[in-house]
Amino acid sequence: MFPALFLSLLVYTAVAEDKDGALPRLGDVGAAEAFIDSAEVVVVGFFEGEDSHGYKEFVEAAKEVKPIPVAVCGEKEVWANLSIVSDTITIFRKADNHQENLQLSEAKKIETDGLVRFITVNELRYITEYNQVTAVGLFNSDVKTHLLLFTSRGSDDYTVLKDRMGALAPEFTGKFLFVLINGAVKANERSLGYFGLKSGDLPRVGIYDGDSDMKWLLPEGEISTERVREFCQSFLRGDLKEVKEAGPESKTEL
Ligand SMILES: *[C@@H]1O[C@H](CO)[C@@H](O)[C@H](O)[C@H]1NC(C)=O
C-alpha cells in the first residue's frame, strides 16, 4: 500500500508542477498536420513563449473547452506553413475545412472568457447543434447552405439520426453545413415554424440556402442516408430551385 501511495503522490506532484497541464507542443509541420487531422475541431495557440501576452488566459481557456484537443506551438517553421505571422489562437475544423485565426495583437483585451467564447462560437462539427452560440459560427462560415435535421432530444431515434447524418456530412464538405435543430427546445420553435413544422411533426429534414434565402423539406418518410444524400445532390444539381419552397406560406413540399 505504501509504495502505491508514494507513487501516486509523485505522479500528482509531476502533473501539478507542469504549469500548462497536458497541453502538447507541436514541434514541426508533420506534428502540426497530424494534430490538426486528429479531430473534427482542434485549437492551437501559436505563442512566441510562455511570457507572451495571452498565454496564461489561453491555458485557462483550454481547460474550459474540454474535450476539444488543444496544443501550443512556438516553431516558426510551422507558423510559416500555416500563414501565422504573430501570436495567434487558431481553430481548425473539418466541417467546412476552415482555419479561423484570432490574432492577439489585434485583440484589445484578452480574457479567458473571451477566448472560450471564440472557441465555442467557432466549434462547428460535421453535425452541429444549433443554439445562440453556434448560430454565430454557422452564419460566419463561407458555406451558406444548411442541411437541417429537425429532431427532438429524448425521442427514440434521436441518436441514430444524429449519427447517421454526421456520417453523411463529410461527403458534402464545403457544400453544406449539417445542423441539428432540437425540437424539444422552446427557443427553436421559430426555426420549426419557418419550415411550417411543429415539434409533433418531427423528425424531418430540410435544406436552407442562405444565398437565395430559400428552403425545402424532404417529404415525410424514412430519413435514410440514401434519401438525404439524394436530397442534397438534387439541390447541388439545381433541381430544387424549380420546386416550391417549404414553409408556412406555401404548404406544398418539394
Ligand atoms: C506546408 O507543409 C506541407 C507539408 O510539408 C507542404 O506540402 C505545404 O506545401 C506547406 N505549405 C506552405 C504554405 O508552406
Short mmCIF file of C-alpha atoms and ligand atoms in Angstrom, two decimals:
data_model
loop_
_atom_site.label_atom_id
_atom_site.label_comp_id
_atom_site.label_asym_id
_atom_site.label_seq_id
_atom_site.Cartn_x
_atom_site.Cartn_y
_atom_site.Cartn_z
CA MET A 1 0.00 0.00 0.00
CA PHE A 2 2.78 2.40 0.90
CA PRO A 3 4.57 2.21 -2.49
CA ALA A 4 1.27 2.79 -4.32
CA LEU A 5 0.53 5.85 -2.25
CA PHE A 6 4.07 7.13 -2.73
CA LEU A 7 3.83 6.64 -6.47
CA SER A 8 0.50 8.40 -6.72
CA LEU A 9 1.91 11.34 -4.76
CA LEU A 10 4.86 11.51 -7.15
CA VAL A 11 2.58 11.47 -10.19
CA TYR A 12 0.36 14.10 -8.64
CA THR A 13 3.35 16.36 -7.99
CA ALA A 14 4.64 15.97 -11.54
CA VAL A 15 1.28 16.97 -13.02
CA ALA A 16 0.76 19.85 -10.62
CA GLU A 17 4.18 21.27 -11.40
CA ASP A 18 3.60 21.11 -15.12
CA LYS A 19 2.21 24.62 -15.42
CA ASP A 20 0.16 24.18 -18.55
CA GLY A 21 -1.22 20.77 -17.62
CA ALA A 22 -1.27 18.40 -20.55
CA LEU A 23 -1.06 20.81 -23.48
CA PRO A 24 1.01 19.08 -26.16
CA ARG A 25 3.67 21.05 -28.04
CA LEU A 26 3.83 20.83 -31.81
CA GLY A 27 7.49 20.66 -32.80
CA ASP A 28 7.34 20.53 -36.59
CA VAL A 29 5.00 20.67 -39.58
CA GLY A 30 4.39 16.94 -39.51
CA ALA A 31 3.30 17.02 -35.87
CA ALA A 32 1.05 20.00 -36.56
CA GLU A 33 -0.58 18.28 -39.54
CA ALA A 34 -1.19 15.11 -37.52
CA PHE A 35 -2.70 17.10 -34.65
CA ILE A 36 -4.95 19.13 -36.95
CA ASP A 37 -6.12 15.92 -38.60
CA SER A 38 -6.77 14.15 -35.29
CA ALA A 39 -10.27 15.55 -34.60
CA GLU A 40 -13.16 17.41 -36.22
CA VAL A 41 -12.22 20.55 -34.27
CA VAL A 42 -8.82 21.36 -32.73
CA VAL A 43 -7.30 24.53 -31.28
CA VAL A 44 -3.65 25.63 -31.47
CA GLY A 45 -2.11 28.54 -29.57
CA PHE A 46 0.80 29.94 -31.56
CA PHE A 47 2.89 31.77 -28.94
CA GLU A 48 6.47 33.05 -29.06
CA GLY A 49 6.87 31.89 -25.46
CA GLU A 50 5.13 31.36 -22.15
CA ASP A 51 5.58 35.04 -21.26
CA SER A 52 3.64 36.12 -24.33
CA HIS A 53 0.58 38.27 -23.82
CA GLY A 54 -2.47 36.00 -23.54
CA TYR A 55 -0.61 32.74 -22.89
CA LYS A 56 -1.93 32.33 -19.34
CA GLU A 57 -5.50 33.07 -20.42
CA PHE A 58 -5.14 30.57 -23.25
CA VAL A 59 -4.06 27.80 -20.89
CA GLU A 60 -7.08 28.56 -18.68
CA ALA A 61 -9.42 28.59 -21.69
CA ALA A 62 -8.03 25.23 -22.82
CA LYS A 63 -9.26 23.68 -19.56
CA GLU A 64 -12.73 25.10 -20.05
CA VAL A 65 -13.28 23.86 -23.60
CA LYS A 66 -12.52 20.21 -22.86
CA PRO A 67 -12.84 17.79 -24.63
CA ILE A 68 -11.68 19.88 -27.64
CA PRO A 69 -8.00 18.99 -28.26
CA VAL A 70 -5.70 21.97 -27.63
CA ALA A 71 -1.96 22.32 -28.33
CA VAL A 72 0.67 25.06 -28.35
CA CYS A 73 3.29 25.80 -30.96
CA GLY A 74 6.24 28.21 -30.98
CA GLU A 75 8.06 26.80 -34.03
CA LYS A 76 8.44 29.43 -36.73
CA GLU A 77 8.68 26.80 -39.45
CA VAL A 78 5.16 25.67 -38.52
CA TRP A 79 3.91 29.26 -38.28
CA ALA A 80 5.11 29.96 -41.81
CA ASN A 81 3.49 26.80 -43.09
CA LEU A 82 0.12 27.81 -41.62
CA SER A 83 0.43 31.52 -42.50
CA ILE A 84 0.71 32.61 -38.86
CA VAL A 85 2.56 35.94 -38.54
CA SER A 86 2.37 36.75 -34.81
CA ASP A 87 0.90 35.30 -31.60
CA THR A 88 -2.42 33.81 -32.69
CA ILE A 89 -5.07 31.42 -31.41
CA THR A 90 -6.41 29.30 -34.22
CA ILE A 91 -9.28 26.87 -34.56
CA PHE A 92 -9.03 24.24 -37.28
CA ARG A 93 -12.20 22.44 -38.27
CA LYS A 94 -13.11 19.83 -40.85
CA ALA A 95 -16.81 20.59 -41.33
CA ASP A 96 -16.02 23.41 -43.77
CA ASN A 97 -12.27 22.83 -43.98
CA HIS A 98 -11.60 26.14 -42.27
CA GLN A 99 -8.84 27.81 -40.25
CA GLU A 100 -10.16 30.66 -38.08
CA ASN A 101 -7.42 32.91 -36.65
CA LEU A 102 -7.63 35.19 -33.65
CA GLN A 103 -4.54 37.38 -33.95
CA LEU A 104 -3.78 38.52 -30.43
CA SER A 105 -2.04 41.76 -31.37
CA GLU A 106 -5.37 42.87 -32.82
CA ALA A 107 -7.41 41.93 -29.75
CA LYS A 108 -8.00 44.84 -27.37
CA LYS A 109 -8.32 42.87 -24.17
CA ILE A 110 -7.50 39.22 -23.69
CA GLU A 111 -9.63 37.44 -21.12
CA THR A 112 -10.20 33.75 -20.60
CA ASP A 113 -13.97 34.13 -21.11
CA GLY A 114 -13.44 35.86 -24.44
CA LEU A 115 -11.12 33.09 -25.65
CA VAL A 116 -13.60 30.42 -24.55
CA ARG A 117 -16.31 32.23 -26.49
CA PHE A 118 -14.10 32.50 -29.60
CA ILE A 119 -13.59 28.74 -29.47
CA THR A 120 -17.20 27.73 -28.76
CA VAL A 121 -18.63 30.08 -31.39
CA ASN A 122 -16.36 28.53 -33.99
CA GLU A 123 -16.84 24.93 -32.86
CA LEU A 124 -18.64 23.67 -35.94
CA ARG A 125 -18.74 19.92 -36.34
CA TYR A 126 -19.85 17.53 -39.06
CA ILE A 127 -23.21 17.88 -37.37
CA THR A 128 -23.54 21.00 -35.22
CA GLU A 129 -26.37 21.53 -32.78
CA TYR A 130 -27.98 24.90 -33.39
CA ASN A 131 -28.05 27.32 -30.45
CA GLN A 132 -27.36 31.01 -29.84
CA VAL A 133 -23.59 30.43 -29.69
CA THR A 134 -23.14 28.14 -32.70
CA ALA A 135 -25.53 30.31 -34.75
CA VAL A 136 -22.79 32.95 -34.93
CA GLY A 137 -20.21 30.48 -36.25
CA LEU A 138 -22.69 28.89 -38.66
CA PHE A 139 -23.62 32.18 -40.26
CA ASN A 140 -19.99 33.35 -40.40
CA SER A 141 -18.95 30.28 -42.39
CA ASP A 142 -18.30 30.61 -46.12
CA VAL A 143 -20.65 27.66 -46.56
CA LYS A 144 -24.11 29.20 -46.72
CA THR A 145 -26.24 26.12 -47.31
CA HIS A 146 -27.50 24.13 -44.34
CA LEU A 147 -28.83 20.59 -44.27
CA LEU A 148 -31.14 20.68 -41.27
CA LEU A 149 -32.08 17.69 -39.16
CA PHE A 150 -35.10 18.56 -37.01
CA THR A 151 -35.42 16.06 -34.21
CA SER A 152 -36.23 16.16 -30.52
CA ARG A 153 -33.67 15.09 -27.96
CA GLY A 154 -35.19 12.28 -25.96
CA SER A 155 -37.06 10.78 -28.93
CA ASP A 156 -36.29 7.16 -29.82
CA ASP A 157 -34.33 7.76 -32.99
CA TYR A 158 -32.53 10.96 -31.92
CA THR A 159 -29.06 9.43 -31.56
CA VAL A 160 -29.40 7.16 -34.58
CA LEU A 161 -30.41 10.05 -36.85
CA LYS A 162 -27.77 12.39 -35.48
CA ASP A 163 -25.03 9.80 -36.04
CA ARG A 164 -26.38 8.88 -39.49
CA MET A 165 -26.37 12.49 -40.67
CA GLY A 166 -22.98 13.14 -39.06
CA ALA A 167 -21.57 10.21 -41.03
CA LEU A 168 -23.01 11.56 -44.31
CA ALA A 169 -21.76 15.13 -43.79
CA PRO A 170 -18.10 14.57 -44.86
CA GLU A 171 -19.35 13.75 -48.39
CA PHE A 172 -20.61 17.34 -48.61
CA THR A 173 -17.71 19.26 -47.05
CA GLY A 174 -17.60 22.77 -48.49
CA LYS A 175 -21.13 22.42 -49.90
CA PHE A 176 -23.36 22.01 -46.84
CA LEU A 177 -23.12 22.50 -43.11
CA PHE A 178 -25.17 19.82 -41.34
CA VAL A 179 -27.15 21.33 -38.48
CA LEU A 180 -29.26 19.66 -35.81
CA ILE A 181 -32.26 21.58 -34.55
CA ASN A 182 -33.52 20.13 -31.31
CA GLY A 183 -37.32 20.34 -31.41
CA ALA A 184 -37.51 19.85 -27.65
CA VAL A 185 -36.04 23.33 -27.06
CA LYS A 186 -38.64 26.10 -26.85
CA ALA A 187 -36.28 28.66 -28.44
CA ASN A 188 -36.22 26.53 -31.62
CA GLU A 189 -39.97 26.84 -32.25
CA ARG A 190 -39.29 29.76 -34.56
CA SER A 191 -36.91 27.73 -36.71
CA LEU A 192 -39.51 24.96 -36.94
CA GLY A 193 -42.22 27.48 -37.76
CA TYR A 194 -40.09 28.89 -40.56
CA PHE A 195 -40.40 25.46 -42.20
CA GLY A 196 -44.08 25.15 -41.31
CA LEU A 197 -43.28 22.46 -38.73
CA LYS A 198 -44.39 21.78 -35.17
CA SER A 199 -42.49 19.64 -32.67
CA GLY A 200 -45.07 16.87 -33.15
CA ASP A 201 -44.11 16.61 -36.85
CA LEU A 202 -40.51 15.54 -36.16
CA PRO A 203 -38.16 14.07 -37.18
CA ARG A 204 -37.84 15.86 -40.52
CA VAL A 205 -35.05 17.03 -42.80
CA GLY A 206 -34.79 20.33 -44.66
CA ILE A 207 -32.40 22.49 -46.63
CA TYR A 208 -31.92 26.20 -46.05
CA ASP A 209 -29.91 28.09 -48.66
CA GLY A 210 -28.60 31.39 -47.31
CA ASP A 211 -27.52 32.67 -50.72
CA SER A 212 -31.03 32.56 -52.18
CA ASP A 213 -32.85 32.64 -48.82
CA MET A 214 -34.90 29.61 -49.93
CA LYS A 215 -35.89 26.47 -48.05
CA TRP A 216 -37.17 22.99 -48.79
CA LEU A 217 -38.37 19.98 -46.82
CA LEU A 218 -37.60 16.38 -47.62
CA PRO A 219 -41.03 14.72 -47.92
CA GLU A 220 -42.12 12.68 -44.91
CA GLY A 221 -40.77 9.15 -44.70
CA GLU A 222 -37.68 7.32 -43.59
CA ILE A 223 -34.66 9.56 -43.00
CA SER A 224 -32.17 7.24 -44.65
CA THR A 225 -28.65 8.07 -45.77
CA GLU A 226 -29.67 7.42 -49.38
CA ARG A 227 -32.69 9.73 -49.33
CA VAL A 228 -30.81 12.59 -47.68
CA ARG A 229 -27.82 12.16 -49.99
CA GLU A 230 -30.14 12.36 -53.00
CA PHE A 231 -31.88 15.40 -51.47
CA CYS A 232 -28.50 17.17 -51.13
CA GLN A 233 -27.43 16.19 -54.61
CA SER A 234 -30.69 17.41 -56.13
CA PHE A 235 -30.03 20.79 -54.52
CA LEU A 236 -26.49 20.85 -55.93
CA ARG A 237 -27.78 19.96 -59.40
CA GLY A 238 -30.16 22.93 -59.15
CA ASP A 239 -33.27 20.72 -59.29
CA LEU A 240 -34.78 22.05 -56.06
CA LYS A 241 -34.85 25.66 -57.21
CA GLU A 242 -37.67 24.78 -59.58
CA VAL A 243 -39.67 23.16 -56.83
CA LYS A 244 -41.93 25.01 -54.44
CA GLU A 245 -40.41 26.03 -51.15
CA ALA A 246 -41.39 24.67 -47.76
CA GLY A 247 -42.81 26.91 -45.11
CA PRO A 248 -45.93 28.50 -43.74
CA GLU A 249 -46.79 30.44 -46.91
CA SER A 250 -46.55 27.50 -49.26
CA LYS A 251 -47.65 24.24 -47.74
CA THR A 252 -46.52 22.17 -50.72
CA GLU A 253 -43.43 20.12 -50.05
CA LEU A 254 -40.90 19.73 -52.82
C1 LIG B 1 3.21 23.09 -45.52
O1 LIG B 1 3.83 21.83 -45.38
C2 LIG B 1 3.30 20.83 -46.22
C3 LIG B 1 3.95 19.51 -45.85
O2 LIG B 1 5.34 19.64 -45.68
C4 LIG B 1 3.57 21.22 -47.68
O3 LIG B 1 3.03 20.24 -48.54
C5 LIG B 1 2.90 22.57 -47.93
O4 LIG B 1 3.19 22.99 -49.24
C6 LIG B 1 3.39 23.61 -46.93
N1 LIG B 1 2.64 24.84 -47.14
C7 LIG B 1 3.22 26.04 -47.10
C8 LIG B 1 2.32 27.22 -47.34
O5 LIG B 1 4.40 26.22 -46.87
#
